[in-house]
Coordinates of N, CA and C in Angstrom, one line a residue:
X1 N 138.1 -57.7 100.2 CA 138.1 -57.9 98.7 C 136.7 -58.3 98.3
X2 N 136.0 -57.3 97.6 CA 134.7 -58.5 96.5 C 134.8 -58.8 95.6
X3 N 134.2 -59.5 95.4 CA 134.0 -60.7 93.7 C 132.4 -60.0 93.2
X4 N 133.0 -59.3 91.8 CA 131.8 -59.0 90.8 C 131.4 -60.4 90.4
X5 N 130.4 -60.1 90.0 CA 129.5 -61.3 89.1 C 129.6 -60.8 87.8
X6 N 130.1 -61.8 87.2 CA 129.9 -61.4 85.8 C 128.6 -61.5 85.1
X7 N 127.6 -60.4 84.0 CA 126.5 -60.7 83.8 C 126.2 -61.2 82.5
X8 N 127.4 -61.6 81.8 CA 127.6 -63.0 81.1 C 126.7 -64.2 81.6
X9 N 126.7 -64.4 82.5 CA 126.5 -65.6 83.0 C 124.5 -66.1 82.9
X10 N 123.8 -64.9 83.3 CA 122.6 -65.0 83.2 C 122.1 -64.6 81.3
X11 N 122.7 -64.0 80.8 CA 122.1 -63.9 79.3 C 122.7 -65.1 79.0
X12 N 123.7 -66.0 79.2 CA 123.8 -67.7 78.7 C 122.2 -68.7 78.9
X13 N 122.5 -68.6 80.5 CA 121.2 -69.1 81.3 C 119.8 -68.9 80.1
X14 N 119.8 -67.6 79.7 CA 118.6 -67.5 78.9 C 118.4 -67.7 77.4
X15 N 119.9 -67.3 76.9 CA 120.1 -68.1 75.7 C 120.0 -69.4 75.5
X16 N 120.3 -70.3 76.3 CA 119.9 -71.8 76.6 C 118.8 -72.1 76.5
X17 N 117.6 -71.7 77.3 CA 116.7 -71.8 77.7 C 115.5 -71.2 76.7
X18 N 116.6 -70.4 75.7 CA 115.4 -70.5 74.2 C 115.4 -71.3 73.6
X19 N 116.6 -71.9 73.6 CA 117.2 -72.4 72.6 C 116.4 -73.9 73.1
X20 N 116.5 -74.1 74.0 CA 115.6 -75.8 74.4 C 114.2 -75.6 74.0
X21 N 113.6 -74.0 73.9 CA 112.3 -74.2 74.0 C 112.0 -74.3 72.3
X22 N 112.8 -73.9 71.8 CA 112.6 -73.8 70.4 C 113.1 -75.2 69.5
X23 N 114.2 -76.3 70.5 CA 114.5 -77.6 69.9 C 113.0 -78.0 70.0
X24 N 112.4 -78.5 71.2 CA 111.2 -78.6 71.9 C 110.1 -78.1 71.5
X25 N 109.8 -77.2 70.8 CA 108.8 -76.9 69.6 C 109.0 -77.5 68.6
X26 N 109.8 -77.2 68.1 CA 110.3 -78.1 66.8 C 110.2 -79.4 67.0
X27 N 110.6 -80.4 67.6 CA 110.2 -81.7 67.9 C 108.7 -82.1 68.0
X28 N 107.7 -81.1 68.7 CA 106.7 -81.2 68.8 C 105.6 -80.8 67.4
X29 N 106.2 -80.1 66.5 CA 105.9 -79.6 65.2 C 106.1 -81.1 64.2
X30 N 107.3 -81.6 64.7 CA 107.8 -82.8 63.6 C 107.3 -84.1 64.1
X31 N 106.9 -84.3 65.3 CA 106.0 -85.3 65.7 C 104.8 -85.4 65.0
X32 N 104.2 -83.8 64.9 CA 102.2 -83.4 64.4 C 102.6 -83.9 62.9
X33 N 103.8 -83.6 62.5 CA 103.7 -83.7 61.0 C 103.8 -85.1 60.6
X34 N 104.5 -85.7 61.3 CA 104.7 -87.5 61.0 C 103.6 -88.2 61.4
X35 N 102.8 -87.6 62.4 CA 101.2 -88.3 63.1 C 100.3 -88.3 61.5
X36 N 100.6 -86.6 60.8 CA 99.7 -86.3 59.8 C 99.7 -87.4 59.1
X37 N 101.0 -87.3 58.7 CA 101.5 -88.1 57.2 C 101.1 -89.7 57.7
X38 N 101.4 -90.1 58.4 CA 101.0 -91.6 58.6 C 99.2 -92.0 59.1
X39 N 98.8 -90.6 59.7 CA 97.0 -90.9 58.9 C 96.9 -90.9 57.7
X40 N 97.6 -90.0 56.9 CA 97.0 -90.2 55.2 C 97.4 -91.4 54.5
X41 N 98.4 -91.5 55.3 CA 99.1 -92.8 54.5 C 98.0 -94.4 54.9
X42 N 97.5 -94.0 56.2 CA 96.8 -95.1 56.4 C 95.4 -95.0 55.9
X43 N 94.6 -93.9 55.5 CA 93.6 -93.8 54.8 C 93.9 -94.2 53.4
X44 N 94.8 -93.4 53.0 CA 95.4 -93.7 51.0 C 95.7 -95.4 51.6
X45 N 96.0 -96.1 52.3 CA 96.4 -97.3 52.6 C 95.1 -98.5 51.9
X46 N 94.1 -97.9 52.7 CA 92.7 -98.3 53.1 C 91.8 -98.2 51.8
X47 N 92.3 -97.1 51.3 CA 91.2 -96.6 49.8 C 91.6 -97.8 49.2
X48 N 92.9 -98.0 49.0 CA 93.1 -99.1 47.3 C 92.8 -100.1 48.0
X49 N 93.0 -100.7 49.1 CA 92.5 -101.9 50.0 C 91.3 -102.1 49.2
X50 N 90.3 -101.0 49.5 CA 89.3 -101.1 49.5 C 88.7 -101.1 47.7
X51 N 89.9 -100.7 47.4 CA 89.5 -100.7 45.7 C 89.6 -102.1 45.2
X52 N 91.1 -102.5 45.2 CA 91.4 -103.5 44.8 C 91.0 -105.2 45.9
X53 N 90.5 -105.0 46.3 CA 90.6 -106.1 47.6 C 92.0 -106.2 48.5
X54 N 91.9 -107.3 49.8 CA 92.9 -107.0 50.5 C 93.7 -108.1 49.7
X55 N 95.1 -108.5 50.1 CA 95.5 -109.9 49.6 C 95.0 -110.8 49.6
X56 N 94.2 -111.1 51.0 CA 94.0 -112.5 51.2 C 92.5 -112.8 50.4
X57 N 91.7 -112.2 50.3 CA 90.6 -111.8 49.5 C 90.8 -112.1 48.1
X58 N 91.8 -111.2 47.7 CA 92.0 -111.6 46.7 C 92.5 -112.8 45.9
X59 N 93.3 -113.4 46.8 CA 94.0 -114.9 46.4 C 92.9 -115.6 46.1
X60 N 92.0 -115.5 47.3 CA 90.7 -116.7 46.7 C 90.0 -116.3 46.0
X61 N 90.4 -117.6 44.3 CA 89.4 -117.2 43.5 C 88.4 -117.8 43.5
X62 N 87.3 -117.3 42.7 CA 85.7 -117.7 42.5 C 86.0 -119.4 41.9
X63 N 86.4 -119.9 41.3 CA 86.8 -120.7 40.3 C 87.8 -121.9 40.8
X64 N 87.7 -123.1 40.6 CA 88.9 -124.1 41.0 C 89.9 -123.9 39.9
X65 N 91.2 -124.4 40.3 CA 92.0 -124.7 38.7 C 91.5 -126.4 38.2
X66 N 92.0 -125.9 37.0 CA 91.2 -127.5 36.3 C 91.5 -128.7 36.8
X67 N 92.5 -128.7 37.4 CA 93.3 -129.9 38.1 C 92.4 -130.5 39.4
X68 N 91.8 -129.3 39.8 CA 90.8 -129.1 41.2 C 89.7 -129.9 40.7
X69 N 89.5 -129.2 39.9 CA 87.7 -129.3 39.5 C 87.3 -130.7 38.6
X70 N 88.0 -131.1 38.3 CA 88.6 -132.5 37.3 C 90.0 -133.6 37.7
X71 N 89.6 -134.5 38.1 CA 91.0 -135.3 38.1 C 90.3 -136.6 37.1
X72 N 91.6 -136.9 36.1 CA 91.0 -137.6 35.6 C 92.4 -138.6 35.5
X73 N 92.0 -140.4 34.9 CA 92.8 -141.1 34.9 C 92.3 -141.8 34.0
X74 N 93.6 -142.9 33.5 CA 93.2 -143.7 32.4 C 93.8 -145.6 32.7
X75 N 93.1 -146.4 32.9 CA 93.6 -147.8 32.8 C 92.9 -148.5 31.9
X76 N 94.2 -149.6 31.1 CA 94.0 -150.4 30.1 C 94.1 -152.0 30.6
X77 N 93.4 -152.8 30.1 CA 93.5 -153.9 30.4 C 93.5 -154.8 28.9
X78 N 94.3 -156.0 28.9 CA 94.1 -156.4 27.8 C 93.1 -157.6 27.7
X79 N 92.3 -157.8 26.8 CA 91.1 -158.1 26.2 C 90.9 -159.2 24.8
X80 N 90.2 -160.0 24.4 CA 90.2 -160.9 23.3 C 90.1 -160.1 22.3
X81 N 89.1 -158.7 22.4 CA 89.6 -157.9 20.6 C 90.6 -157.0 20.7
X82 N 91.4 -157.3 21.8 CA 92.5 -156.0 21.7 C 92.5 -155.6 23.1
X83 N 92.5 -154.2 23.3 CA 93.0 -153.8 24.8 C 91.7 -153.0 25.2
X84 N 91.1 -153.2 26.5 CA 89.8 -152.1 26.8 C 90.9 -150.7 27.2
X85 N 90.1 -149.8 26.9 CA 90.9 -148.4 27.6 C 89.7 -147.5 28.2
X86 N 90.0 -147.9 29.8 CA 88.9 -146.2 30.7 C 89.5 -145.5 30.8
X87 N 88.7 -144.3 30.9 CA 88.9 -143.2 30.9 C 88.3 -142.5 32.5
X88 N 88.6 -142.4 33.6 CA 87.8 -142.0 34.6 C 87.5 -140.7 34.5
X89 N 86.4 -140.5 35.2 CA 86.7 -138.9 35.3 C 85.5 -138.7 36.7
X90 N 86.4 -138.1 37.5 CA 86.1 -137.7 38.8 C 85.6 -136.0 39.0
X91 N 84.4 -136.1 38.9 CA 84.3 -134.3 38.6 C 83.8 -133.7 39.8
X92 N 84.1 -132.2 40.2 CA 83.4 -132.1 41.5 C 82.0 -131.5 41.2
X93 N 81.7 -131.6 42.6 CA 79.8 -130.6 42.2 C 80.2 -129.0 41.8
X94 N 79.1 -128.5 41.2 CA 79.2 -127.6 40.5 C 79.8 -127.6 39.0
X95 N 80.7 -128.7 38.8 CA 80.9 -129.2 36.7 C 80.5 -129.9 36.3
X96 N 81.0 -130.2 34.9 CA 80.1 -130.7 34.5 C 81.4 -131.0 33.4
X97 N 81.2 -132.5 32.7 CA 82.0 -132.7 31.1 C 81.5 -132.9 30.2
X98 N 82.0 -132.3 28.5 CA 80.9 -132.1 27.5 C 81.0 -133.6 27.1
X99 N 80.2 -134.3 26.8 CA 80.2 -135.6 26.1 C 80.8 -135.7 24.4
X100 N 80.8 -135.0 24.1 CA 81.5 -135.2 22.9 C 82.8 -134.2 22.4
X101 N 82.9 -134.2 23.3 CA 84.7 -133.2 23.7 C 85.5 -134.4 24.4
X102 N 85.2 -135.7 24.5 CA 86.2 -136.7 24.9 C 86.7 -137.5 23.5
X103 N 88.0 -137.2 23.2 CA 88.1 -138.0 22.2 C 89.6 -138.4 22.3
X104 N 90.0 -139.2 21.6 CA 91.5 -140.2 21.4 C 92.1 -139.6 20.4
X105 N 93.4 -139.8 20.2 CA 94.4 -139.1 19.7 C 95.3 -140.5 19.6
X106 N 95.5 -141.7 18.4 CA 95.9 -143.0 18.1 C 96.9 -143.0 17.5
X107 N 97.6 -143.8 17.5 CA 98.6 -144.0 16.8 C 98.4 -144.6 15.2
X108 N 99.2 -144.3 14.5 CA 99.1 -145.4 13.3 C 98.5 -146.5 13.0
X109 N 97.0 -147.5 12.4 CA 97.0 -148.4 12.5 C 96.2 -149.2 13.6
X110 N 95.7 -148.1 14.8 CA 95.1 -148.4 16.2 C 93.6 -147.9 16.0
X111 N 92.8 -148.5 15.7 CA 91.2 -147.7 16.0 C 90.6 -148.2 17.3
X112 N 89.6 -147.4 17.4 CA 89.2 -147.4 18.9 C 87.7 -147.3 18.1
X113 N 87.0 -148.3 19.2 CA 85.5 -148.5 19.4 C 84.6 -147.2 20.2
X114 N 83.4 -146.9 19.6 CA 82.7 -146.0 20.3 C 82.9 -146.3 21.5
X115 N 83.1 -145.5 22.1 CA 82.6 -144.7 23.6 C 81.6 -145.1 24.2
X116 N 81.3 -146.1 25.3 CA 80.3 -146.2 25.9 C 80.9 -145.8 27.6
X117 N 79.4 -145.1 28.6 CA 80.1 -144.4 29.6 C 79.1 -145.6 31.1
X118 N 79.9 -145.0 31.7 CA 79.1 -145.6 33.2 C 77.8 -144.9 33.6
X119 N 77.9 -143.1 33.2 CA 76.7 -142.8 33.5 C 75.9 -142.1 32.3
X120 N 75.0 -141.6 33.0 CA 73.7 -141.1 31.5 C 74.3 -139.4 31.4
X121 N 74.7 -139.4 30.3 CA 74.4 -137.6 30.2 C 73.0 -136.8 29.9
X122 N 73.2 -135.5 30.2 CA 71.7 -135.0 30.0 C 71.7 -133.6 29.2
X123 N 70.8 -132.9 28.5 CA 71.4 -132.0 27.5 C 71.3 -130.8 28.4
X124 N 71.9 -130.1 27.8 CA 71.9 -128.4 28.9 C 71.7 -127.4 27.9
X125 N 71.4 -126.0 27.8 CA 71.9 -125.5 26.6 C 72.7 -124.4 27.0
X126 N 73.8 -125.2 26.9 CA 75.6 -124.1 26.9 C 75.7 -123.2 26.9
X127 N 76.4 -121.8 27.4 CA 76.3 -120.6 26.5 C 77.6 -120.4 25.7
X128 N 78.2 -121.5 25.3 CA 79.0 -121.7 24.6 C 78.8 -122.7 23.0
X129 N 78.9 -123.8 23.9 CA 78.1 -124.9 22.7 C 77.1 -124.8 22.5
X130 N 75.7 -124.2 22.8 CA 74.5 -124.6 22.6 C 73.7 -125.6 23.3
X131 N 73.0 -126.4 22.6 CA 72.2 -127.5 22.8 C 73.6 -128.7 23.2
X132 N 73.9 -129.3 24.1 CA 75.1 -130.4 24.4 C 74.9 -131.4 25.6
X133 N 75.3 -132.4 25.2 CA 75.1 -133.0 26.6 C 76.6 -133.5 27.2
X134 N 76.3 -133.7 28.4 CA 77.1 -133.5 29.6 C 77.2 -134.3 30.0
X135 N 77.8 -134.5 31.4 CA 78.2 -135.4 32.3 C 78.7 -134.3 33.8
X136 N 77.5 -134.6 35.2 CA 78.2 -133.5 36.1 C 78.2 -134.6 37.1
X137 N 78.2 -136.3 37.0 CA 78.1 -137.0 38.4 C 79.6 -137.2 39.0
X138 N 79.4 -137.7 40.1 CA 80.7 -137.7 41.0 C 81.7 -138.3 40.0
X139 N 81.5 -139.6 39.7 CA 82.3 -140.2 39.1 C 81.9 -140.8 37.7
X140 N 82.3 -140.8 36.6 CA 82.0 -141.4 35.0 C 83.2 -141.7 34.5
X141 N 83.2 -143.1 34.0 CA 84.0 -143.8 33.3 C 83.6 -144.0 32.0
X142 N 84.3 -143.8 31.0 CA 84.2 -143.6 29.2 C 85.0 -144.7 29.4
X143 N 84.9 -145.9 28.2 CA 85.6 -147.1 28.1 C 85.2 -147.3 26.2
X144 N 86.5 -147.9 26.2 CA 86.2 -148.4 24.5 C 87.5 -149.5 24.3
X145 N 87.5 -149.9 23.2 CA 88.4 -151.0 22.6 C 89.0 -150.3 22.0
X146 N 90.5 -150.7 22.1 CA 91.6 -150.6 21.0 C 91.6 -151.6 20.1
X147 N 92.0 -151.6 19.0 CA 92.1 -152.4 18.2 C 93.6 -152.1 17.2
X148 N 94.8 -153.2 17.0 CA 95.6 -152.9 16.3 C 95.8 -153.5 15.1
X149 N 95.4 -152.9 14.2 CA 95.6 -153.4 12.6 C 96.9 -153.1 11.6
X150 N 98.3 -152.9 12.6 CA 99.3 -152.7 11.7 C 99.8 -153.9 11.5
X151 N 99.7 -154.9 12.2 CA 100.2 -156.4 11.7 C 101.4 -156.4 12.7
X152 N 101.3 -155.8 13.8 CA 102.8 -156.1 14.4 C 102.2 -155.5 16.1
X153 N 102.9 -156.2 17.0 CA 102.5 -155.7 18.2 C 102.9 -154.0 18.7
X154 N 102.6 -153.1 19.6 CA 102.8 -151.6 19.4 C 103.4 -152.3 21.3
X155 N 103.9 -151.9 21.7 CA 104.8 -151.8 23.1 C 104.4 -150.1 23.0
X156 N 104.0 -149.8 24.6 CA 103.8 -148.4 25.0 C 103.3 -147.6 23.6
X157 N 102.2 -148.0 23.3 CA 101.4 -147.1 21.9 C 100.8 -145.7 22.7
X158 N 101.5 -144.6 22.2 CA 100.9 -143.6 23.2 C 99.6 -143.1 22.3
X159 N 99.0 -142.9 23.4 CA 97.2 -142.4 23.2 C 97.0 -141.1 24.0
X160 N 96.7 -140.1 23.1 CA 96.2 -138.6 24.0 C 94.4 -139.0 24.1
X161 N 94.2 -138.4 25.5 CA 92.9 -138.4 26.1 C 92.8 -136.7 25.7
X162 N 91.0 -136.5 25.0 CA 91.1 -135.0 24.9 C 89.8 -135.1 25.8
X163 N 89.6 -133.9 26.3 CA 88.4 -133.5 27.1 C 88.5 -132.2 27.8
X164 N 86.9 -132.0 27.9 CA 87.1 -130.5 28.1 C 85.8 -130.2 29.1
X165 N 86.1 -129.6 30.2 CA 84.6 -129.0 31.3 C 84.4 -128.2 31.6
X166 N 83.3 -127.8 32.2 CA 82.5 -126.0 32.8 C 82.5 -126.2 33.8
X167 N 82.6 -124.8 34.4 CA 81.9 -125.0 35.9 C 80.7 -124.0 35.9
X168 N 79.5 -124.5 36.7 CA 78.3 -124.1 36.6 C 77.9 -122.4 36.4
X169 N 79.0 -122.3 37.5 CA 79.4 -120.8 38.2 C 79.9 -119.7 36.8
X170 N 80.1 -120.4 35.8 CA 80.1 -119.6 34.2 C 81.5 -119.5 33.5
X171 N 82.4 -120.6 34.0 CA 83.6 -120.2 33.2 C 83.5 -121.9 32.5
X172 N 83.9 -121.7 31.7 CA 84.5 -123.1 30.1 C 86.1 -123.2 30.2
X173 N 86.5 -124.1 31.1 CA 87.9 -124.0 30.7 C 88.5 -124.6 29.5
X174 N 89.5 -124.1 29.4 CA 90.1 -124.7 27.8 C 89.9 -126.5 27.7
X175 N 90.3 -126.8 26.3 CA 90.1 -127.8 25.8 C 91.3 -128.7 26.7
X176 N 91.5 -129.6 27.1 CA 92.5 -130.4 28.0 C 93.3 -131.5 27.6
X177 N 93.9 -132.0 27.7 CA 95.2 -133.5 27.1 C 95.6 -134.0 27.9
X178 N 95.4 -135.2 28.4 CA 96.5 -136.1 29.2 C 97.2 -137.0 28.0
X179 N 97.9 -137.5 29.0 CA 98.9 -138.5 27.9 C 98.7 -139.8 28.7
X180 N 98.6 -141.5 27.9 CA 99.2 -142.4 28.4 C 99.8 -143.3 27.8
X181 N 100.0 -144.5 27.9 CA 100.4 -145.5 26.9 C 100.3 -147.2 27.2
X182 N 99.9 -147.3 25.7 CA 98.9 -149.2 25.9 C 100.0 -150.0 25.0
X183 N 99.8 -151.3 25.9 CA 100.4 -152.6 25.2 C 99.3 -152.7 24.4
X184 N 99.4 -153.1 23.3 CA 98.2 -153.2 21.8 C 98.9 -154.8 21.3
X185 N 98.2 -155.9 21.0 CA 98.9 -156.9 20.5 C 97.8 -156.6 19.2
X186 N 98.9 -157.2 18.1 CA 98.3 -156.9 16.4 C 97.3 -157.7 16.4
X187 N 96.3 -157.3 15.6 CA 95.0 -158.4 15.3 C 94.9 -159.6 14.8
X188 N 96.4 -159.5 13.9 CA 96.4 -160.8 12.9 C 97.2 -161.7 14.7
X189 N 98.5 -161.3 15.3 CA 98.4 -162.0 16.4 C 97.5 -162.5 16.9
X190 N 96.6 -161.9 17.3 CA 95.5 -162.3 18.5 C 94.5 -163.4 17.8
X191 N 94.0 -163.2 16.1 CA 93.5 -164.0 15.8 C 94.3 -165.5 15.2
X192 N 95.7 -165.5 15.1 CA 96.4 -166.8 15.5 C 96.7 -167.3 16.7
X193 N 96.4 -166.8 17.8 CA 96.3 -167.3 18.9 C 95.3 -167.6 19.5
X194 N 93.6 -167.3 19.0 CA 92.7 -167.5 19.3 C 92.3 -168.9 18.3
X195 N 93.0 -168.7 17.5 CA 92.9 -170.0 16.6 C 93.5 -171.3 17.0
X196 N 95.0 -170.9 17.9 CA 95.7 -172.3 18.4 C 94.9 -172.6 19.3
X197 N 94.2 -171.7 20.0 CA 93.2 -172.2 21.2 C 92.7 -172.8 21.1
X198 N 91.5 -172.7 19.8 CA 90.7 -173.2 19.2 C 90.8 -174.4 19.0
X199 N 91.6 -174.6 18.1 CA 92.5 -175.9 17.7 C 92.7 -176.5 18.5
X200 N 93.4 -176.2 20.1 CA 93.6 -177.1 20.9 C 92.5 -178.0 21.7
X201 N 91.8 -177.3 21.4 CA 90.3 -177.6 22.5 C 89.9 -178.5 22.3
X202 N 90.2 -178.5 20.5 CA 89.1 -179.4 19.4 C 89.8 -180.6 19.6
X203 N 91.3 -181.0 19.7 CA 92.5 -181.7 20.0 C 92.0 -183.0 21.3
X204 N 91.9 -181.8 22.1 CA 91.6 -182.4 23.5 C 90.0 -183.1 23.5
X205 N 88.8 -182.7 22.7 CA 87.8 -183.1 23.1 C 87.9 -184.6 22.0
X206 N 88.8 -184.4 20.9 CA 89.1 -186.1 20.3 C 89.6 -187.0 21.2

């Protein structure tokens, strides 16, 4: 008895065997095409990089924020014509504060004595103000007297600090505000209590 071979069997064998070569091209076609696409993607990546800066680049600005470049504070003490009130101002190198952009913001009844400072200002000419003088040292304190002439003591009298600074490097930041608040005793108080003083002294040296 023989056994035919069926010739089925080898046109499978070769059917297959296109059929891998042609998955196998094709995979190698869709590999070239994803290599392509992810060079252009990394060139178009690189272009705006390159346009816009990278992130980290970009985060750092040229510039402090004002908070940086300026810290400022305010303490009051009280005093025989009323309350002294400083004004600190800690500036870094490279600014500068306009000297006559520091001003008070009083309550009803409260005047304040000129402005005298810790350090010398010097004139510059602004490209904003002009001709101005400034203040760019490490540290300057602005100090002046409160005075209350409503006839009655002020508890927490709030006083706005205004002031405003450059940085050399060419930016003017806006005009600026803190807030604080002073014990103020009334004038007419302070001058009957400088009187019982008086009085008493005169008392004791009889």
């Amino acid at each position: 008895m023989s056994i035919k071979t069926s010739p089925k069997s080898s046109s499978f064998s070769v059917s297959t065997h296109s059929k891998k070569s042609h998955i196998l091209a094709l995979a190698i076609a869709s590999g070239s095409l994803l290599t392509g696409l992810s060079a252009t993607s990394t060139v178009q990546a690189a272009g705006l990089g390159d346009l816009f800066g990278s992130s980290e680049s970009s985060s750092k600005s040229k510039f402090l924020p004002v908070d940086q470049a300026f810290q400022v504070s305010t303490d009051s003490t009280p005093v025989k014509a009323g309350t002294r009130l400083s004004v600190n101002f800690d500036i870094t190198p490279e600014h500068y504060v306009y000297k006559k952009q520091i001003k008070l913001t009083l309550p009803a009844g409260v005047t304040a004595a000129p402005f005298t400072f810790s350090q010398t200002p010097y004139s510059i000419d602004d490209p904003t103000f002009g001709k101005v003088l400034v203040f760019d040292q490490a540290n300057m304190v602005a100090t002046t007297t409160l005075t209350n002439n409503s006839g009655k003591n002020i508890d927490s009298a709030a006083i706005v600090v205004g002031w405003q600074g450059c940085a050399k490097a060419g930016l003017c930041y806006p005009p600026e505000k803190i807030n604080t608040t002073v014990n103020i005793v009334a004038a007419s108080t302070q001058v009957s209590a400088d009187s019982e003083s008086t009085a008493s002294s005169n008392r004791l040296r009889e």
